Short mmCIF file of C-alpha atoms and ligand atoms in Angstrom, two decimals:
data_model
loop_
_atom_site.label_atom_id
_atom_site.label_comp_id
_atom_site.label_asym_id
_atom_site.label_seq_id
_atom_site.Cartn_x
_atom_site.Cartn_y
_atom_site.Cartn_z
CA UNK A 1 -8.29 -11.39 -20.49
CA UNK A 2 -4.85 -9.74 -20.59
CA UNK A 3 -4.30 -8.34 -17.11
CA UNK A 4 -1.96 -5.59 -18.29
CA UNK A 5 -3.28 -4.69 -21.73
CA UNK A 6 -6.85 -4.57 -20.51
CA UNK A 7 -6.27 -2.41 -17.48
CA UNK A 8 -7.72 1.05 -17.60
CA UNK A 9 -5.56 2.58 -14.91
CA UNK A 10 -2.24 0.95 -14.15
CA UNK A 11 0.17 1.62 -11.26
CA UNK A 12 3.75 0.40 -11.67
CA UNK A 13 6.12 0.31 -8.69
CA UNK A 14 9.86 0.18 -9.23
CA UNK A 15 12.25 -0.94 -6.49
CA UNK A 16 15.58 0.82 -5.92
CA UNK A 17 17.66 -2.23 -6.80
CA UNK A 18 16.27 -2.18 -10.36
CA UNK A 19 16.82 1.47 -11.09
CA UNK A 20 20.12 2.06 -9.36
CA UNK A 21 23.31 -0.03 -9.67
CA UNK A 22 25.73 -0.89 -6.87
CA UNK A 23 27.70 2.29 -7.47
CA UNK A 24 24.59 4.45 -7.03
CA UNK A 25 24.29 5.17 -10.77
CA UNK A 26 20.96 5.12 -12.55
CA UNK A 27 20.53 2.20 -14.96
CA UNK A 28 19.53 4.39 -17.90
CA UNK A 29 19.07 1.75 -20.63
CA UNK A 30 16.79 -0.20 -18.30
CA UNK A 31 14.78 2.93 -17.47
CA UNK A 32 14.50 3.83 -21.16
CA UNK A 33 13.21 0.34 -21.97
CA UNK A 34 10.61 0.50 -19.19
CA UNK A 35 9.48 3.91 -20.41
CA UNK A 36 8.92 2.38 -23.86
CA UNK A 37 6.58 -0.13 -22.21
CA UNK A 38 4.76 2.65 -20.36
CA UNK A 39 4.48 4.70 -23.54
CA UNK A 40 2.93 1.67 -25.25
CA UNK A 41 0.24 1.60 -22.55
CA UNK A 42 -0.40 5.33 -22.89
CA UNK A 43 -0.65 4.91 -26.67
CA UNK A 44 -3.53 2.48 -26.05
CA UNK A 45 -5.18 5.18 -23.89
CA UNK A 46 -4.37 3.43 -20.65
CA UNK A 47 -3.61 5.71 -17.73
CA UNK A 48 -0.29 5.07 -16.02
CA UNK A 49 1.16 6.00 -12.65
CA UNK A 50 4.71 5.27 -11.55
CA UNK A 51 5.73 4.78 -7.94
CA UNK A 52 9.50 4.90 -7.90
CA UNK A 53 12.06 4.20 -5.21
CA UNK A 54 15.68 5.11 -5.57
CA UNK A 55 16.02 8.58 -4.05
CA UNK A 56 18.09 7.38 -1.12
CA UNK A 57 20.17 4.95 -3.20
CA UNK A 58 21.03 7.67 -5.72
CA UNK A 59 21.49 10.51 -3.25
CA UNK A 60 23.80 8.94 -0.69
CA UNK A 61 26.82 8.93 -2.98
CA UNK A 62 26.48 12.63 -3.77
CA UNK A 63 26.66 13.44 -0.09
CA UNK A 64 29.63 11.14 0.44
CA UNK A 65 27.74 8.90 2.87
CA UNK A 66 29.54 5.66 3.63
CA UNK A 67 28.23 2.21 2.64
CA UNK A 68 25.98 0.37 5.06
CA UNK A 69 22.85 1.23 7.01
CA UNK A 70 22.06 4.97 7.27
CA UNK A 71 20.50 6.79 10.20
CA UNK A 72 17.06 8.30 9.56
CA UNK A 73 18.43 11.87 9.26
CA UNK A 74 21.05 10.66 6.77
CA UNK A 75 18.36 8.87 4.74
CA UNK A 76 16.34 12.08 4.71
CA UNK A 77 19.34 14.06 3.49
CA UNK A 78 20.18 11.43 0.88
CA UNK A 79 16.59 11.44 -0.36
CA UNK A 80 16.65 15.22 -0.73
CA UNK A 81 19.56 15.11 -3.12
CA UNK A 82 18.56 11.84 -4.82
CA UNK A 83 14.94 12.79 -5.48
CA UNK A 84 15.90 15.67 -7.81
CA UNK A 85 18.01 13.35 -9.91
CA UNK A 86 15.41 10.58 -9.83
CA UNK A 87 12.57 12.83 -10.96
CA UNK A 88 14.77 14.34 -13.64
CA UNK A 89 15.65 10.90 -15.02
CA UNK A 90 11.98 9.92 -15.26
CA UNK A 91 11.10 13.25 -16.84
CA UNK A 92 13.79 12.84 -19.50
CA UNK A 93 13.00 9.21 -20.22
CA UNK A 94 9.25 9.77 -20.61
CA UNK A 95 9.67 13.05 -22.52
CA UNK A 96 11.17 11.03 -25.38
CA UNK A 97 7.69 9.63 -25.82
CA UNK A 98 6.13 13.09 -25.45
CA UNK A 99 4.75 12.19 -22.05
CA UNK A 100 4.53 14.84 -19.35
CA UNK A 101 5.72 13.83 -15.92
CA UNK A 102 4.32 15.17 -12.65
CA UNK A 103 6.23 14.63 -9.42
CA UNK A 104 4.08 13.82 -6.38
CA UNK A 105 5.68 13.22 -2.98
CA UNK A 106 3.46 11.68 -0.33
CA UNK A 107 3.78 10.68 3.33
CA UNK A 108 1.72 8.26 5.36
CA UNK A 109 -0.31 11.18 6.71
CA UNK A 110 -1.47 12.02 3.20
CA UNK A 111 -3.20 8.68 3.04
CA UNK A 112 -4.36 8.14 6.63
CA UNK A 113 -5.84 11.59 7.19
CA UNK A 114 -9.13 11.72 5.31
CA UNK A 115 -8.93 15.39 4.31
CA UNK A 116 -5.36 15.16 3.03
CA UNK A 117 -6.21 11.90 1.33
CA UNK A 118 -9.06 13.49 -0.61
CA UNK A 119 -6.78 16.35 -1.57
CA UNK A 120 -4.05 14.04 -2.86
CA UNK A 121 -6.66 12.01 -4.73
CA UNK A 122 -8.05 15.09 -6.45
CA UNK A 123 -4.61 16.17 -7.58
CA UNK A 124 -3.84 12.73 -9.02
CA UNK A 125 -7.22 12.56 -10.77
CA UNK A 126 -6.61 15.96 -12.34
CA UNK A 127 -3.13 14.98 -13.52
CA UNK A 128 -4.47 11.80 -15.10
CA UNK A 129 -7.32 13.67 -16.76
CA UNK A 130 -4.77 16.06 -18.25
CA UNK A 131 -2.73 13.16 -19.62
CA UNK A 132 0.31 13.41 -17.33
CA UNK A 133 2.16 10.45 -15.84
CA UNK A 134 2.38 10.99 -12.07
CA UNK A 135 5.76 9.85 -10.75
CA UNK A 136 5.34 9.25 -7.04
CA UNK A 137 7.69 8.61 -4.18
CA UNK A 138 7.49 8.92 -0.44
CA UNK A 139 8.44 12.39 0.79
CA UNK A 140 11.38 10.87 2.63
CA UNK A 141 12.94 14.22 3.44
CA UNK A 142 10.17 15.21 5.82
CA UNK A 143 8.81 11.77 6.72
CA UNK A 144 10.07 10.92 10.19
CA UNK A 145 9.62 7.45 11.68
CA UNK A 146 6.04 7.95 12.90
CA UNK A 147 4.68 9.30 9.62
CA UNK A 148 6.60 7.07 7.26
CA UNK A 149 5.46 4.24 5.05
CA UNK A 150 9.14 3.30 4.88
CA UNK A 151 8.51 1.07 1.88
CA UNK A 152 7.06 1.88 -1.49
CA UNK A 153 5.13 -1.40 -1.75
CA UNK A 154 2.41 -0.23 0.61
CA UNK A 155 2.65 3.32 -0.69
CA UNK A 156 1.99 2.03 -4.21
CA UNK A 157 -0.99 -0.04 -3.03
CA UNK A 158 -2.39 2.95 -1.20
CA UNK A 159 -2.02 5.04 -4.35
CA UNK A 160 -3.72 2.31 -6.42
CA UNK A 161 -6.57 2.28 -3.93
CA UNK A 162 -6.73 6.09 -3.82
CA UNK A 163 -7.27 6.44 -7.57
CA UNK A 164 -9.26 3.21 -8.00
CA UNK A 165 -6.63 1.68 -10.30
CA UNK A 166 -7.52 -1.73 -11.69
CA UNK A 167 -3.97 -3.11 -11.86
CA UNK A 168 -0.85 -2.68 -9.77
CA UNK A 169 2.53 -4.24 -10.58
CA UNK A 170 5.33 -4.37 -8.01
CA UNK A 171 8.63 -4.81 -9.87
CA UNK A 172 11.60 -5.84 -7.81
CA UNK A 173 14.36 -8.42 -7.76
CA UNK A 174 11.83 -10.96 -6.45
CA UNK A 175 10.07 -12.85 -9.26
CA UNK A 176 6.95 -13.72 -7.31
CA UNK A 177 5.56 -15.54 -4.32
CA UNK A 178 6.84 -18.93 -3.16
CA UNK A 179 5.47 -21.36 -0.60
CA UNK A 180 8.67 -20.71 1.42
CA UNK A 181 11.81 -18.60 1.06
CA UNK A 182 13.43 -20.15 -2.07
CA UNK A 183 16.91 -19.17 -0.91
CA UNK A 184 16.55 -21.31 2.19
CA UNK A 185 14.32 -24.09 0.91
CA UNK A 186 15.10 -25.45 -2.55
CA UNK A 187 11.76 -27.29 -2.53
CA UNK A 188 9.83 -24.00 -2.27
CA UNK A 189 6.97 -23.94 -4.77
CA UNK A 190 6.27 -20.94 -7.03
CA UNK A 191 2.69 -19.64 -6.68
CA UNK A 192 1.42 -18.09 -9.94
CA UNK A 193 -2.01 -16.99 -8.73
CA UNK A 194 -3.54 -16.04 -5.39
CA UNK A 195 -7.22 -15.40 -4.83
CA UNK A 196 -7.24 -15.28 -1.07
CA UNK A 197 -4.66 -14.06 1.43
CA UNK A 198 -4.63 -16.92 3.87
CA UNK A 199 -2.68 -17.07 7.12
CA UNK A 200 -0.46 -19.79 5.64
CA UNK A 201 0.53 -17.45 2.81
CA UNK A 202 1.36 -14.70 5.23
CA UNK A 203 3.36 -17.10 7.35
CA UNK A 204 5.36 -18.21 4.30
CA UNK A 205 6.53 -14.62 3.81
CA UNK A 206 8.56 -14.87 7.01
CA UNK A 207 9.20 -12.01 9.37
CA UNK A 208 10.21 -8.53 8.17
CA UNK A 209 13.77 -9.00 9.43
CA UNK A 210 14.38 -11.98 7.18
CA UNK A 211 12.51 -10.48 4.24
CA UNK A 212 14.43 -10.46 0.99
CA UNK A 213 15.06 -7.08 -0.67
CA UNK A 214 14.35 -3.69 0.89
CA UNK A 215 10.61 -4.00 1.26
CA UNK A 216 10.70 -7.81 1.32
CA UNK A 217 7.79 -10.20 0.92
CA UNK A 218 6.01 -9.03 4.06
CA UNK A 219 5.35 -5.52 2.75
CA UNK A 220 4.36 -6.96 -0.62
CA UNK A 221 1.68 -9.10 0.98
CA UNK A 222 0.49 -6.10 2.99
CA UNK A 223 0.28 -4.24 -0.30
CA UNK A 224 -1.74 -7.14 -1.74
CA UNK A 225 -4.20 -6.89 1.14
CA UNK A 226 -4.77 -3.19 0.43
CA UNK A 227 -5.06 -3.73 -3.33
CA UNK A 228 -7.43 -6.71 -3.10
CA UNK A 229 -9.73 -4.88 -0.69
CA UNK A 230 -9.86 -2.07 -3.23
CA UNK A 231 -10.80 -4.49 -6.02
CA UNK A 232 -7.43 -3.95 -7.75
CA UNK A 233 -5.46 -6.92 -9.12
CA UNK A 234 -1.80 -6.91 -8.22
CA UNK A 235 1.32 -8.63 -9.52
CA UNK A 236 4.67 -9.28 -7.88
CA UNK A 237 6.93 -9.45 -10.90
CA UNK A 238 10.63 -9.72 -11.73
CA UNK A 239 12.06 -6.43 -12.93
CA UNK A 240 15.75 -7.13 -13.56
CA UNK A 241 15.58 -7.59 -17.33
CA UNK A 242 14.74 -4.85 -19.79
CA UNK A 243 11.07 -4.36 -20.77
CA UNK A 244 9.66 -5.99 -17.63
CA UNK A 245 6.13 -4.68 -18.25
CA UNK A 246 6.01 -6.01 -21.80
CA UNK A 247 7.32 -9.33 -20.43
CA UNK A 248 4.43 -9.88 -18.05
CA UNK A 249 1.94 -8.63 -20.61
CA UNK A 250 3.23 -11.42 -22.85
CA UNK A 251 2.65 -13.98 -20.13
CA UNK A 252 6.02 -13.84 -18.36
CA UNK A 253 6.37 -15.42 -14.96
CA UNK A 254 4.98 -13.48 -11.99
CA UNK A 255 2.45 -13.91 -9.18
CA UNK A 256 -0.98 -12.39 -9.69
CA UNK A 257 -3.26 -11.57 -6.75
CA UNK A 258 -6.84 -11.44 -7.96
CA UNK A 259 -9.66 -9.74 -6.07
CA UNK A 260 -12.65 -11.95 -5.44
CA UNK A 261 -14.93 -9.72 -3.44
CA UNK A 262 -16.99 -6.90 -4.91
CA UNK A 263 -15.08 -3.63 -4.83
CA UNK A 264 -16.03 -1.61 -1.76
CA UNK A 265 -17.44 1.90 -1.75
CA UNK A 266 -14.86 4.69 -1.92
CA UNK A 267 -15.02 5.37 1.82
CA UNK A 268 -14.70 1.70 2.67
CA UNK A 269 -11.75 1.32 0.33
CA UNK A 270 -10.01 4.05 2.25
CA UNK A 271 -10.74 2.34 5.57
CA UNK A 272 -9.61 -1.04 4.26
CA UNK A 273 -6.34 0.49 3.11
CA UNK A 274 -5.47 1.99 6.52
CA UNK A 275 -1.78 1.28 6.91
CA UNK A 276 -1.41 2.30 10.51
CA UNK A 277 -4.35 1.31 12.72
CA UNK A 278 -4.03 3.17 16.02
CA UNK A 279 -5.39 0.39 18.20
CA UNK A 280 -6.94 -3.04 18.47
CA UNK A 281 -10.32 -4.25 19.65
CA UNK A 282 -10.64 -7.91 20.53
CA UNK A 283 -14.15 -9.26 20.13
CA UNK A 284 -15.92 -12.39 21.36
CA UNK A 285 -17.17 -15.15 19.08
CA UNK A 286 -20.73 -13.76 18.99
CA UNK A 287 -19.56 -10.33 17.86
CA UNK A 288 -17.31 -11.90 15.24
CA UNK A 289 -20.31 -13.76 13.80
CA UNK A 290 -22.35 -10.55 13.77
CA UNK A 291 -19.56 -8.75 11.89
CA UNK A 292 -19.33 -11.55 9.32
CA UNK A 293 -23.05 -11.06 8.62
CA UNK A 294 -22.53 -7.35 7.98
CA UNK A 295 -23.47 -6.03 11.40
CA UNK A 296 -21.96 -3.16 13.39
CA UNK A 297 -19.59 -3.75 16.29
CA UNK A 298 -21.31 -3.12 19.61
CA UNK A 299 -19.32 -2.48 22.81
CA UNK A 300 -21.07 -5.46 24.43
CA UNK A 301 -19.13 -7.88 22.19
CA UNK A 302 -15.69 -6.37 22.82
CA UNK A 303 -13.44 -8.03 25.38
CA UNK A 304 -10.26 -5.95 25.16
CA UNK A 305 -9.08 -2.54 23.97
CA UNK A 306 -5.45 -1.79 23.16
CA UNK A 307 -3.66 1.27 21.81
CA UNK A 308 -4.11 5.01 22.12
CA UNK A 309 -6.76 5.91 19.59
CA UNK A 310 -9.07 8.88 19.32
CA UNK A 311 -12.63 8.93 18.08
CA UNK A 312 -12.53 8.56 14.28
CA UNK A 313 -9.16 6.74 14.18
CA UNK A 314 -8.73 3.46 12.32
CA UNK A 315 -8.55 0.37 14.53
CA UNK A 316 -8.05 -3.32 13.88
CA UNK A 317 -10.61 -5.87 15.09
CA UNK A 318 -9.29 -9.26 16.21
CA UNK A 319 -11.14 -12.43 17.14
CA UNK A 320 -10.41 -14.24 20.43
CA UNK A 321 -7.64 -16.24 18.69
CA UNK A 322 -5.92 -13.02 17.65
CA UNK A 323 -6.78 -13.25 13.95
CA UNK A 324 -7.48 -9.87 12.30
CA UNK A 325 -11.11 -10.01 11.14
CA UNK A 326 -11.98 -6.41 10.30
CA UNK A 327 -10.89 -2.82 10.49
CA UNK A 328 -12.91 0.29 10.96
CA UNK A 329 -13.21 3.77 12.41
CA UNK A 330 -13.83 3.89 16.16
CA UNK A 331 -16.79 5.96 17.32
CA UNK A 332 -15.17 6.35 20.74
CA UNK A 333 -11.64 7.04 21.98
CA UNK A 334 -9.64 4.21 23.57
CA UNK A 335 -10.29 5.59 27.07
CA UNK A 336 -14.03 5.77 26.50
CA UNK A 337 -14.08 2.39 24.80
CA UNK A 338 -12.45 0.79 27.84
CA UNK A 339 -15.28 2.09 30.01
CA UNK A 340 -18.13 0.79 27.88
CA UNK A 341 -16.94 -2.57 26.58
CA UNK A 342 -19.02 -5.50 27.75
CA UNK A 343 -21.88 -3.11 28.56
CA UNK A 344 -25.30 -2.38 27.05
CA UNK A 345 -25.99 0.97 25.38
CA UNK A 346 -28.44 1.89 28.18
CA UNK A 347 -25.44 2.14 30.53
CA UNK A 348 -23.29 4.41 28.34
CA UNK A 349 -24.64 7.69 29.62
CA UNK A 350 -23.86 6.83 33.24
CA UNK A 351 -20.40 5.53 32.27
CA UNK A 352 -19.36 8.36 29.96
CA UNK A 353 -21.38 11.35 31.10
CA UNK A 354 -23.09 11.66 27.73
CA UNK A 355 -25.19 9.51 25.43
CA UNK A 356 -23.01 8.58 22.42
CA UNK A 357 -23.85 6.21 19.62
CA UNK A 358 -24.74 2.59 20.28
CA UNK A 359 -21.98 1.14 18.09
CA UNK A 360 -18.27 1.16 18.77
CA UNK A 361 -17.77 0.80 15.00
CA UNK A 362 -20.78 1.44 12.79
CA UNK A 363 -21.23 -1.00 9.90
CA UNK A 364 -20.74 1.87 7.40
CA UNK A 365 -17.30 2.47 8.91
CA UNK A 366 -16.32 -1.19 9.04
CA UNK A 367 -14.62 -3.45 6.50
CA UNK A 368 -13.99 -7.18 6.85
CA UNK A 369 -10.43 -8.35 6.19
CA UNK A 370 -10.11 -9.99 2.77
N1 LIG B 401 11.38 6.01 -0.77
C1 LIG B 401 12.63 5.32 -0.76
C2 LIG B 401 13.56 5.90 -1.83
O1 LIG B 401 13.13 6.45 -2.79
C3 LIG B 401 12.49 3.83 -1.06
C4 LIG B 401 11.52 3.04 -0.22
C5 LIG B 401 11.55 1.54 -0.67
O2 LIG B 401 12.63 1.02 -0.95
O3 LIG B 401 10.49 0.94 -0.77
O4 LIG B 401 14.76 5.77 -1.75
#
């Protein structure tokens, strides 16, 4: 099976370093060549979505901002002026192929808040039905630290999950996944295919500080986790040369992450893709076994509660060794949870003043980590 040609709905993410040169100028010939590849997909009736970075890189020069790291407010200002130019460039380049572009700017809140998420999803579905190519970026101008993805890798994975895409390609200056950072270890092995995100793989990505490129390998693996849980295959692929999409379609080098588990229901896909869990529940070995068998999480099996979450917020579940085993929506706030952990449901009323549900996370609101 050809993983690009046979995808029905394809999300392509473009890193800033590909689209914008050192001087802050758009690399037009490269963009035109990529748009030819996208047009070829559309001509085969594939749906295509672009997630594009570059607003900050393009905009900073127009505001006369100096080289080097920008403060958040400067990034927001740079994005405001760069985004117009970025969207315009995509619109022009795709219009040559008679494709209509639709700009969609999202923040983390638009994916983590269920109501806003459904709204964004409906808009994207409508655009795709009408034949447009959504061109998406983070709404950097309004996204402050707390409500920011900060990297378009996870944003792209969240979008892929939102619209149930079957393929996601992250193009950047990294050509794929290695067993170690190839710049530091010449013996690092290239990994062409991944079917399971193991702890060793995540460790090989290093810490975010040492990550290569803007998003780095860490955010790409986080993106892979979201995509795989949604049943979407994902590639980390080199984007420097012209026609990068055609290149991987023709078997060019890249790393493919392939989902093994059955795709989850729509609600569970959303839970699995939660980018910002508000807290952590640590469970004992018995509870972990019950979760693995598809059970709910009962307060009796929880040994620690961390974070400031409200009822309905996404939380991470860890085993006693600290390994993330699941995520789900808490049926109690952190304060309430602290009062009832280790206890039987018969005690809840006396502890809380009301009789809530028996589960801390109901099985319908719970997803095991891939
Ligand atoms: N949203 C940012 C921009 O357009 C880029 C984020 C990233 O590099 O992943 O400039």
